[in-house]
XYZ file of C-alpha atoms in Angstrom:
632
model
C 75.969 118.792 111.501
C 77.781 115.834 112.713
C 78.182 114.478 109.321
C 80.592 117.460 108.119
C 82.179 118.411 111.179
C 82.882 114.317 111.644
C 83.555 114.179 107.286
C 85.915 117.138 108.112
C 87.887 115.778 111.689
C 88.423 112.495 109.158
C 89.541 114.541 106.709
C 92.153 115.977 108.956
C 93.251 112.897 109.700
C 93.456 111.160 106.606
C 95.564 114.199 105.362
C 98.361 113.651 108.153
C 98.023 109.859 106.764
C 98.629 110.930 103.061
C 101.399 113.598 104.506
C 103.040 110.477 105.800
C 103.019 108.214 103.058
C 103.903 111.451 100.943
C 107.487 111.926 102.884
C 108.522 108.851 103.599
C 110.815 108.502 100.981
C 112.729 111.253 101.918
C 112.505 110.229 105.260
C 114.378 107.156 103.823
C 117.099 108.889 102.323
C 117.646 111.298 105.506
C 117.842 108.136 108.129
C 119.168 105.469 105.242
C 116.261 103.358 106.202
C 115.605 99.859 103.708
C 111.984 99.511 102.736
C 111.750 96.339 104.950
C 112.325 98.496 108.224
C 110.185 101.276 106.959
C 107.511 98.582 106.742
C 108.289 97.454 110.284
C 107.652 101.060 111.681
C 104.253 100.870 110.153
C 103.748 97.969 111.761
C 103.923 99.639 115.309
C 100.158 101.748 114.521
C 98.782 98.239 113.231
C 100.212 96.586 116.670
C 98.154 99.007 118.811
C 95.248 98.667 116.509
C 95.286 94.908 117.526
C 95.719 95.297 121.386
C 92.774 98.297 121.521
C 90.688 98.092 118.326
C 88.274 95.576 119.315
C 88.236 96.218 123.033
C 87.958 99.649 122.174
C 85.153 99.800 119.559
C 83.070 97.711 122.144
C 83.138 99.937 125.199
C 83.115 103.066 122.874
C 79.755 101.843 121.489
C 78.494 101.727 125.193
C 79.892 105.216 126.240
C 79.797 108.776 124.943
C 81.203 108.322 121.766
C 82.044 112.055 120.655
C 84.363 111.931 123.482
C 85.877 108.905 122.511
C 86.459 110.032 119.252
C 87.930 113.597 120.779
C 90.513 111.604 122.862
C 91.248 109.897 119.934
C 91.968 113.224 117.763
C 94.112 114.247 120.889
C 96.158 111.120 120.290
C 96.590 111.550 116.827
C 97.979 115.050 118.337
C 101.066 113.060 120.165
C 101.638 111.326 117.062
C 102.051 114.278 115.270
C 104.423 115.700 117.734
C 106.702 112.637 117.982
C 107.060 112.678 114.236
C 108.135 116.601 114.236
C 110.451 116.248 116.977
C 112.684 113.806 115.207
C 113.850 116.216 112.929
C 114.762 119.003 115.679
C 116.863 116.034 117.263
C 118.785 114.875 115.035
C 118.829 117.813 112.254
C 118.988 117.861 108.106
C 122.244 115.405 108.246
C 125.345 115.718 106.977
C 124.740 114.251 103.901
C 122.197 116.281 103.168
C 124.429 119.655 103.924
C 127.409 118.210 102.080
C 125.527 119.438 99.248
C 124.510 122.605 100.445
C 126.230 126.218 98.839
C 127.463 126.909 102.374
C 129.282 123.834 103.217
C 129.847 122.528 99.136
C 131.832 125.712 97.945
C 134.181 125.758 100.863
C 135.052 122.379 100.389
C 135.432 122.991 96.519
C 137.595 126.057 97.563
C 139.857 123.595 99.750
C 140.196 121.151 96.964
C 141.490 124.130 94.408
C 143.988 125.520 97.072
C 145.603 122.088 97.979
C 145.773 120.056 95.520
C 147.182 116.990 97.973
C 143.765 116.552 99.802
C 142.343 113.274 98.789
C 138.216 113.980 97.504
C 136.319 110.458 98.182
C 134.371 111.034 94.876
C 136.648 110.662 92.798
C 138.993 107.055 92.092
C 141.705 106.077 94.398
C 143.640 102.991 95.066
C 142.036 100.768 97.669
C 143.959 101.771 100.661
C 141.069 104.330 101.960
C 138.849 103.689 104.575
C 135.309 103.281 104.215
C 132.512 105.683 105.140
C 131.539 105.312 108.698
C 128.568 104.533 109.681
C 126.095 107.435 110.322
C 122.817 105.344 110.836
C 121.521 106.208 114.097
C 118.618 103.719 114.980
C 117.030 106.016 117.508
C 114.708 108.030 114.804
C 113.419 104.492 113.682
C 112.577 103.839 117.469
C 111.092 107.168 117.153
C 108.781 106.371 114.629
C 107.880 103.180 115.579
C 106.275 104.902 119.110
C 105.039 107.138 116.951
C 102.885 105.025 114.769
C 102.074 102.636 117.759
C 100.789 105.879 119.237
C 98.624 107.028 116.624
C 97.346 103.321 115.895
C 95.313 103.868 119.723
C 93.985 107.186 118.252
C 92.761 105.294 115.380
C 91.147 103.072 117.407
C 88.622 105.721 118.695
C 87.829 107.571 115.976
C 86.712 105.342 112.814
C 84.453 102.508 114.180
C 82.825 104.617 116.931
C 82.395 107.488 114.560
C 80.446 105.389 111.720
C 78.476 103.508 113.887
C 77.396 107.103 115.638
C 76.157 108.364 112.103
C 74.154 105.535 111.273
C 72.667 104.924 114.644
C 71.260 108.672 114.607
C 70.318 108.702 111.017
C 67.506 107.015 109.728
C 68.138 103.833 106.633
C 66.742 106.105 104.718
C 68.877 109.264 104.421
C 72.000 106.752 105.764
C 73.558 106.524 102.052
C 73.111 109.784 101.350
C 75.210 111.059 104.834
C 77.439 108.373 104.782
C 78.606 109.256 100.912
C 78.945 112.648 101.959
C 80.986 112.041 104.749
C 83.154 109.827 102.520
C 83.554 112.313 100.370
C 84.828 114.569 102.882
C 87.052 112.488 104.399
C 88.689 111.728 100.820
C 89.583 115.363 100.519
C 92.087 115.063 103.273
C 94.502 112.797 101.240
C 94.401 115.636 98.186
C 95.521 118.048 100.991
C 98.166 115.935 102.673
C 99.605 114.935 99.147
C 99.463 119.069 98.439
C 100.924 119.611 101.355
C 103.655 116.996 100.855
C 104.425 118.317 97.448
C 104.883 122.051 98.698
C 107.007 121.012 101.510
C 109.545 118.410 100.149
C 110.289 121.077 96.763
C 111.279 123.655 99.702
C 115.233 121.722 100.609
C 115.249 119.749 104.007
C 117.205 122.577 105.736
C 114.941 125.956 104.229
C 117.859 128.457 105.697
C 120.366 126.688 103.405
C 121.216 127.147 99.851
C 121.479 123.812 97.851
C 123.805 122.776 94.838
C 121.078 120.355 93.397
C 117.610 120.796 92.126
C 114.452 118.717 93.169
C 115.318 116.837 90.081
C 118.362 115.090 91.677
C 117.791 111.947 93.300
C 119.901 113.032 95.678
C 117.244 115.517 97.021
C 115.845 116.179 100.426
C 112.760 117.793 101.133
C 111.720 119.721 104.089
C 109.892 116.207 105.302
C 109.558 117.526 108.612
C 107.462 120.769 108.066
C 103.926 119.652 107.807
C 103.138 118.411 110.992
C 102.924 121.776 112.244
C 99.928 122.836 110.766
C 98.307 119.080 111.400
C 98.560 119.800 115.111
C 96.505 122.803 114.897
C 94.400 121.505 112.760
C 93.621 118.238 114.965
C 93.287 120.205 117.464
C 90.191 122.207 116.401
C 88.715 119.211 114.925
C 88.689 117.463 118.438
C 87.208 120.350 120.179
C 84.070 120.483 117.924
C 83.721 116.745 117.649
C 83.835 116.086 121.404
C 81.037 118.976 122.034
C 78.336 116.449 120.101
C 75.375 114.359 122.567
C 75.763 111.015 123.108
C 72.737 110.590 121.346
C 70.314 113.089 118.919
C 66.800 113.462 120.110
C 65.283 111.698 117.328
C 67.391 108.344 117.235
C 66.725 108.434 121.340
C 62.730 108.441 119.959
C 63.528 105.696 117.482
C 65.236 103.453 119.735
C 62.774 103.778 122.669
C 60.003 102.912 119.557
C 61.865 99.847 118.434
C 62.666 98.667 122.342
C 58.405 99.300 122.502
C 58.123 97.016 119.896
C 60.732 94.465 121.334
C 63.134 94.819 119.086
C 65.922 94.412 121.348
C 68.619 95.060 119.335
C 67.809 98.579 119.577
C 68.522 98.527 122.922
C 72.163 98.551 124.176
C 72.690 96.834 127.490
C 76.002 97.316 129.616
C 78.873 96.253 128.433
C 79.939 92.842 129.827
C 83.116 90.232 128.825
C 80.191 87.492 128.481
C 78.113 89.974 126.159
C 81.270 90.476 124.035
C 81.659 86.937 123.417
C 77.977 86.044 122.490
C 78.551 89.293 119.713
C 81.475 87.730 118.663
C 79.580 83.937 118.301
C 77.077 85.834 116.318
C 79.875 87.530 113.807
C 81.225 84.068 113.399
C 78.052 82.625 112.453
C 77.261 85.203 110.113
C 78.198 84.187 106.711
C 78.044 88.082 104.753
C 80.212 89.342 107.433
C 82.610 85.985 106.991
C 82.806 86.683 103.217
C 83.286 90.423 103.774
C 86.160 89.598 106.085
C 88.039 87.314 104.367
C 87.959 89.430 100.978
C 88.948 92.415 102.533
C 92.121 90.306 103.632
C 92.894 89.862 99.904
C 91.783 92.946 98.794
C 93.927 94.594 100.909
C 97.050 92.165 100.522
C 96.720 93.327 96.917
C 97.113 97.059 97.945
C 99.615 97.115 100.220
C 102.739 97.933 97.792
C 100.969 101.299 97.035
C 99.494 102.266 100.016
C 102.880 103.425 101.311
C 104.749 103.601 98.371
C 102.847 105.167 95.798
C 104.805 108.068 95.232
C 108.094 106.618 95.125
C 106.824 103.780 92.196
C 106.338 107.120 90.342
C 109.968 108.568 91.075
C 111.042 104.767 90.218
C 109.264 104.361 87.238
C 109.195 107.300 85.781
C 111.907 109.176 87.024
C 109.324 111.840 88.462
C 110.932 114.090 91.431
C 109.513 113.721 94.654
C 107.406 116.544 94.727
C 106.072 116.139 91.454
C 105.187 112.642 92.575
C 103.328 113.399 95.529
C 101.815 116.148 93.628
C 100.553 113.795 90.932
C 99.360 111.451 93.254
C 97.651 113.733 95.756
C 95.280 115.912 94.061
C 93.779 114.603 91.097
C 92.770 111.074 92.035
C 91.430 112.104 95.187
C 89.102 114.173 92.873
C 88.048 111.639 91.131
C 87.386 109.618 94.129
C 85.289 111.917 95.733
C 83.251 112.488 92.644
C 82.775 108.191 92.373
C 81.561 108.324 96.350
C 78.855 111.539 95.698
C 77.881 109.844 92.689
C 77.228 106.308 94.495
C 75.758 107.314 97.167
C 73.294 109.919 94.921
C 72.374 106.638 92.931
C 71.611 104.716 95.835
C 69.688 107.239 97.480
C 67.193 107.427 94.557
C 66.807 103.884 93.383
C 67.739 101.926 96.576
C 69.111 98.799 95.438
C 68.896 95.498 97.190
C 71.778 94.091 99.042
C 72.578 91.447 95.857
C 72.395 94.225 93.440
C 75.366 95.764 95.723
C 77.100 92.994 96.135
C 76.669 92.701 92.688
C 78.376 95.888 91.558
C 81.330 95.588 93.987
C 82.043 91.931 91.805
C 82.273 93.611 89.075
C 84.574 96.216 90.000
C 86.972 93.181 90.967
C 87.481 92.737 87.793
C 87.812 96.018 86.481
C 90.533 96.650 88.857
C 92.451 93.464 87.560
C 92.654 94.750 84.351
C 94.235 98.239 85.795
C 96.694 96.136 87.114
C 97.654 94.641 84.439
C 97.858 98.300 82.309
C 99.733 99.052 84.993
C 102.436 95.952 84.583
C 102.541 97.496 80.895
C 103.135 101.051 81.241
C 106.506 101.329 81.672
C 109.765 103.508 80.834
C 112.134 101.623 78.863
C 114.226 104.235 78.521
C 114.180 104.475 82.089
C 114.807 100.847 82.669
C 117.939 101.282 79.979
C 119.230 103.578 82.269
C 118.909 101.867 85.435
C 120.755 98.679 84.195
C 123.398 101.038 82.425
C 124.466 102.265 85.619
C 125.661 99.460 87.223
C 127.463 97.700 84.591
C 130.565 100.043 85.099
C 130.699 99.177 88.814
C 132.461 95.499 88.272
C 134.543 96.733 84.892
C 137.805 96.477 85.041
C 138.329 100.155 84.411
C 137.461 101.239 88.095
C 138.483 97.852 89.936
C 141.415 99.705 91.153
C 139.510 102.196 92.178
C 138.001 102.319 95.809
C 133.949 102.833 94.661
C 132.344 100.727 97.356
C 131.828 102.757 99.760
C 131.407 106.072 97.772
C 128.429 108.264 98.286
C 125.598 107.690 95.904
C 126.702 110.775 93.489
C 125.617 110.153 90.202
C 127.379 111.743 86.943
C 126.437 111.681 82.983
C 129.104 111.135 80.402
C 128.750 112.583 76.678
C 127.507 109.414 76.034
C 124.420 109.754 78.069
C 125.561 107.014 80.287
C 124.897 107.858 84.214
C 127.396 106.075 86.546
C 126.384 106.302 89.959
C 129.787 108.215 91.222
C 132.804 109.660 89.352
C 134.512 106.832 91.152
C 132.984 104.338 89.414
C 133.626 106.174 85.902
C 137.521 106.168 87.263
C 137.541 109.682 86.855
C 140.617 111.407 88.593
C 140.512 115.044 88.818
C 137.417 117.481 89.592
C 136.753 120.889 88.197
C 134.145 123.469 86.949
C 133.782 124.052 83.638
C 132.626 127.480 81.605
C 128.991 126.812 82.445
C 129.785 126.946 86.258
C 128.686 123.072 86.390
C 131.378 120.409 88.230
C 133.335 118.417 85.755
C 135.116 115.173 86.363
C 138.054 114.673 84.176
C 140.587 111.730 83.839
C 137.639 109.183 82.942
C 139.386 106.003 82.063
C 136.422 103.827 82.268
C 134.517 105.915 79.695
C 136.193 104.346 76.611
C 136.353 100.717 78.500
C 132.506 100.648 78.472
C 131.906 101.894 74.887
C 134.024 99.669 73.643
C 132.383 96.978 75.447
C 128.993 97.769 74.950
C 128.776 99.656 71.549
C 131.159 97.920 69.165
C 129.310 96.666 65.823
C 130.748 95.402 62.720
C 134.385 94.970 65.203
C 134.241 98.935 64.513
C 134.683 100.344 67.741
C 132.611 103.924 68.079
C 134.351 104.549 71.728
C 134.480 108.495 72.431
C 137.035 110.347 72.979
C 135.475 112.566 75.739
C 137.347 111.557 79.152
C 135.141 113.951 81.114
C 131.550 113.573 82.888
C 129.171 116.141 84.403
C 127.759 115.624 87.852
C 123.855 114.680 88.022
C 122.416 112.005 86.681
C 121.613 112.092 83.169
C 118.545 113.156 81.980
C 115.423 110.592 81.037
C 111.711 111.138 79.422
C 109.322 109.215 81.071
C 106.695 111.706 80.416
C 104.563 110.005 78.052
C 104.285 106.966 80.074
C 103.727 109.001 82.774
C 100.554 110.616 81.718
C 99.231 107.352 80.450
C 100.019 106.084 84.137
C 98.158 108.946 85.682
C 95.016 108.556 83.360
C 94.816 104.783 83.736
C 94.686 105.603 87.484
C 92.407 108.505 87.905
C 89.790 106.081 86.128
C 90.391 103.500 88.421
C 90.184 105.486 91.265
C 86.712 106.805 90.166
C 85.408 103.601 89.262
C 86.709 102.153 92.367
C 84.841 104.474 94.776
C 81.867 103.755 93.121
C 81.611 100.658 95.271
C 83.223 102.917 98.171
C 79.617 103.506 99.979
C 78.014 99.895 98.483
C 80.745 98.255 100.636
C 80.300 100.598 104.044
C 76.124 99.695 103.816
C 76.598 95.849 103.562
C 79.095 95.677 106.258
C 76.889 98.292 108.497
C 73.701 96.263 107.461
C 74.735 92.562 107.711
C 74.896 92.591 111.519
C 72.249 93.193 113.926
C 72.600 97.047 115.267
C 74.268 96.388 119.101
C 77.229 94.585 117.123
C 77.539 97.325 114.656
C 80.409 99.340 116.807
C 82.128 95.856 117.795
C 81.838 94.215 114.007
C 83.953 96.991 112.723
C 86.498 96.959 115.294
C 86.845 93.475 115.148
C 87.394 93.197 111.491
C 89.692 95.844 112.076
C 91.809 93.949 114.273
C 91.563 90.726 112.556
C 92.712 92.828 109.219
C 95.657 94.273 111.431
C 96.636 90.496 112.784
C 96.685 89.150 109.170
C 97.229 91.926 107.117
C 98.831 95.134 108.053
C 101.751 93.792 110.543
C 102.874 91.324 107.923
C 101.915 93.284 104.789
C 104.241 96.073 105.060
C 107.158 94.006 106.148
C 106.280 91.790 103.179
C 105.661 94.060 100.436
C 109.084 96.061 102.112
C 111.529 92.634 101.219
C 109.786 93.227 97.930
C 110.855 96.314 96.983
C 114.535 95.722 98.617
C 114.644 92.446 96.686
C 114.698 94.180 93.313
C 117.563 96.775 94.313
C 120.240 97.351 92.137
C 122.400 100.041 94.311
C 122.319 100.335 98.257
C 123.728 103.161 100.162
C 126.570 101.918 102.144
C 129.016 102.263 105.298
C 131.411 100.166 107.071
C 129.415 97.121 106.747
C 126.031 98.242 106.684
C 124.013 98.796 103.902
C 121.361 101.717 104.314
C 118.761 102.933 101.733
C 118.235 101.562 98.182
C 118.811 104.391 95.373
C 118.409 102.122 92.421
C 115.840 99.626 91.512
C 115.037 97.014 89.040
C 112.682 98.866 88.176
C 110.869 96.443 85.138
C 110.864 93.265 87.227
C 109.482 95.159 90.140
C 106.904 96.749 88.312
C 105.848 93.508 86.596
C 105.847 91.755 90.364
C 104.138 94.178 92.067
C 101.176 94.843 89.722
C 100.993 90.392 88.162
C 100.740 89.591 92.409
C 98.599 92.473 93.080
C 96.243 91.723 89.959
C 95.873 87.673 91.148
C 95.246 88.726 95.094
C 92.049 90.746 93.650
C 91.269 87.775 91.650
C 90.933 85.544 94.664
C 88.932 88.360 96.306
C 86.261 88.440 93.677
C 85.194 85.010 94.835
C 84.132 85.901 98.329
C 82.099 89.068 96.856
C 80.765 86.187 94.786
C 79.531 84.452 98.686
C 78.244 88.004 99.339
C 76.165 88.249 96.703
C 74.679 84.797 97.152
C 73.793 85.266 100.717
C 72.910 88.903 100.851
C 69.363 88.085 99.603
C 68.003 88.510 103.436
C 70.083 91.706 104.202
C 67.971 94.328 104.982
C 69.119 97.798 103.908
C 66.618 100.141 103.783
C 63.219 100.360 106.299
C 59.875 100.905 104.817
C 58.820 104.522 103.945
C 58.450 106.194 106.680
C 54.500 106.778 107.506
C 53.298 110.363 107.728
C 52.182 110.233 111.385
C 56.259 109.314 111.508
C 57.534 112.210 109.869
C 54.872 114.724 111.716
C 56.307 113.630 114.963
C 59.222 114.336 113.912
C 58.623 117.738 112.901
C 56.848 118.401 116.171
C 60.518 117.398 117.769
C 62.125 119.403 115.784
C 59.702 122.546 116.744
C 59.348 121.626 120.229
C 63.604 122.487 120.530
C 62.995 125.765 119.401
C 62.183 128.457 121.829
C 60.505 131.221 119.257
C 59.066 129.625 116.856
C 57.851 131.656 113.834
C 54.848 132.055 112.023
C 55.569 129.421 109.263
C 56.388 127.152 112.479
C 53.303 127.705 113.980
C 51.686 126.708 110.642
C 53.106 123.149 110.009
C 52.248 122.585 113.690
């Protein structure tokens, strides 16, 4: 019973996780937030992590650890809250509302009936003043409590929580439970990637009418509306978690056995500062948990550009809308996840393999999951990439130098051409319209002809057009093809991956003796957060902003990036990504070679065992039945 109610409080969690990473582009675009200071607010969860996770895990493992893990749910609860709140403080934005039916058609109106009034989209001489700046950083600060805040919550529910299950499970059934668990807990990203979908296609302000379609890259989804339902979810999942022993009747049995025997390990003493440090001279000394470590600092180095920016690669690469992204990337390869963990842990259930023969598998899966990379480097959108250098070459032309375009919203328009420009300022178009179709028209276009004749002149035959107008939106690209093959590369990684998912959780469970179980897992935890996820979001952050073509900007300030590079950051990401896993493979490599003496299941259980057992069982039952009273 613990298994699924624990398998479903995870999944819970993990869903507000995926919600998360499923907004936070759009959170982006509402605040203008760069990539590098999104990766900074992560940071504030993996700062906690470091100041409570091993501290934490250690007294947890002494103490009632349902409770533990129920204060942590409640925690989670705050973090949920903080994140709501932000949008109730500061609202949808202006930008956001600018393009909004009830505050976009009264401006238009304006425009029509007096003709003088100046529109910033389209091309005037540089005497204007630049946009001021909006940028408020007190919903970063937000945030950043936020995740610091739900980092602590973290802290009691994951280390505490495993270390329960296998304590009060026997070796054998251990795979089995812990699989299932996993597999529960891997639902929750399908649902917070659902959930993330539904919520950004709905626009950021639901009461308004918008002018543009989820399509536009301009776009802002209703970010904000999720975390209501996570707080009364979280909130259920606490109450039923906290209501569990400190300890089942048969694991008390099993430990007062093994303390019989003098086995000490099975017997947990109280928890001391001294007692710490001998567990933690014991990790050190133990060379599977060394090589565990320091490959999981690798392996998740090599992750980190798509654990929080997974969905927007797809909008970049593929020119995929933000729900469609999250979409794509929260259902299906969760599935397929799920299906690799139930499918492990069945295997290893029935044929028990040795700790080498683990270590083993999870080797080879390094270097499966190099050669997704590398598909990944080469499934690309060239037509996409086309488009994205396209759009800035008209920026620095002549055409538009006299124009004041710096400091003009992000607003792209399409020509006849099928060139986008990222603002009819930058196409040096001078007058604005609507034309039979009900769509806005920019007409005047001088830089139209200026770029053709620059760009497609052959035979010194220029073919420049003689349309002077563009349409507002970007113009249209098919990335679908490369889209699909994306997906179906992925979805078999994913299910290969988890293959390994429960093969990893047994050899780090099984490599240490069982009263450093709880504190092994919260110290690699915080040695993983010192190394790896403070510096790894800031890191892979710069990387994204380094490749960005076109930044939102105000007096002086630049804000979000709308445009990428998007081959040479999709060649980076995956060649750097592809060589940390490399590295990685060597330590399972150490793993395998001294996991020979790791231990991971017991004998069979003898049947005198398993009839005392049964007479537990019976002897918590006050009626017993008939067929009771006969296997008595």
């Amino acid at each position: 019973m613990f298994v699924v109610i624990y398998g479903m409080a995870c999944c819970f969690l993990s869903m507000g996780s995926s919600y998360y990473s499923g907004t936070i582009s759009t959170m982006e675009k509402r605040f203008s937030i760069p990539n590098k200071v999104t990766g900074i607010i992560g940071v504030g969860s993996e700062i906690s992590t470091v100041l409570c996770s091993a501290s934490l895990s250690y007294y947890a493992s002494r103490g009632h650890r349902p409770r533990w893990i129920a204060l942590g749910f409640l925690i989670i609860i705050l973090f949920c809250i903080l994140m709501l709140t932000s949008h109730f403080f500061y609202g949808p934005g202006e930008e956001a509302l600018r393009l909004t039916e009830e505050y976009g058609s009264s401006e238009f109106v304006n425009t029509i009936l007096n003709s003088t009034q100046k529109d910033d989209s389209l091309c005037h001489k540089k005497d204007s003043n630049c946009i001021e700046d909006t940028s408020d950083y007190k919903p970063i600060i937000l945030f950043f409590i936020a995740q610091f805040i739900g980092g602590i919550g973290c802290s009691f529910i994951y280390a505490p929580g495993l270390s329960y299950m296998d304590d009060n499970l026997s070796k054998a059934n251990s795979p089995r439970m812990l699989s299932f668990s996993t597999f529960l807990r891997m639902l929750g990203p399908a649902m917070g990637f659902s959930m993330a979908s539904f919520c950004l296609s709905l626009y950021i302000d639901p009461f308004k009418k918008p002018l543009i379609t989820p399509e536009d890259p301009r776009w802002m989804g209703a970010w904000w509306l999720g975390w209501f339902p996570m707080i009364f979810i979280l909130l259920i999942a606490a109450f039923f978690v906290g209501i569990f022993p400190k300890e089942t009747p048969k694991a008390r049995v099993r430990r007062l056995k093994a303390a019989d025997k003098g086995e000490m390990d099975a017997a947990i003493g109280d928890p001391s500062f001294q007692d710490m440090f001998d567990s933690l001279k014991r990790l050190a000394s133990n060379k599977v948990y060394v090589y565990y470590a320091l490959g999981s600092i690798f392996y998740c180095y090599s992750y980190m550009p798509y654990w929080s920016f997974t969905s927007k690669y797809m909008e970049i690469q593929f020119r995929q809308s933000a729900s469609t992204s999250t979409l794509a990337m929260g259902t299906w390869p969760f599935g397929f996840s799920a299906a690799g963990v139930l499918i492990a842990g069945f295997i290893i259930s029935k044929y028990k393999p040795s700790a080498r023969t683990m270590a083993a598998w999870n080797f080879v899966l390094d270097y499966i999951r190099v050669a997704a990379l590398i598909c990944y480097a080469l499934v690309g959108c060239d037509e996409g990439d086309r488009a994205n250098l396209l759009t800035i070459i008209p920026s620095g032309d002549s055409c538009s130098a006299s124009c004041d375009c710096e400091f003009v919203y992000y607003a792209p328009v399409c020509s006849s051409e099928n060139v986008t420009y990222i603002s009819a300022c930058h196409a040096g178009c001078t007058e604005k319209g609507l034309d039979d179709l009900g769509r806005t028209i920019y007409t005047g276009c001088k830089c139209l002809g200026s770029f053709l004749n620059q760009t497609l002149i052959s035979n010194e035959t220029s073919l420049v057009s003689q349309s002077p107008s563009v349409v507002d939106g970007a113009c249209p690209v098919n990335c679908d093809q490369q889209f699909l093959i994306f997906l179906a590369v992925m979805y078999l990684l994913r299910f290969v991956s988890a293959t390994g998912s429960s093969s990893n959780q047994l050899l780090a469970l099984r490599c240490v003796s069982t009263k450093d179980k709880t504190f092994s897992m919260g110290f690699s935890t915080m040695m993983l957060t010192v190394l790896v996820y403070i510096p790894g979001p800031i890191i892979s952050g710069w990387m994204w902003d380094s490749y960005c073509l076109v930044w939102g900007k105000t007096c002086g300030v630049e804000g979000n990036c709308w445009i990428y590079d998007s081959r040479s950051l999709r060649f980076t990401i995956n060649l750097v990504s592809a060589f940390l896993i490399f590295l990685a493979s060597f330590f399972n490599f150490g793993i395998w070679y001294y996991a020979k003496d790791v231990k991971i299941f017991d004998e069979e259980e003898t049947s005198a065992t398993r009839c005392q057992d049964e007479v537990l069982d019976l002897k918590d039952k006050p009626n017993p039945t008939n067929a009771d009273k006969q296997v008595d």
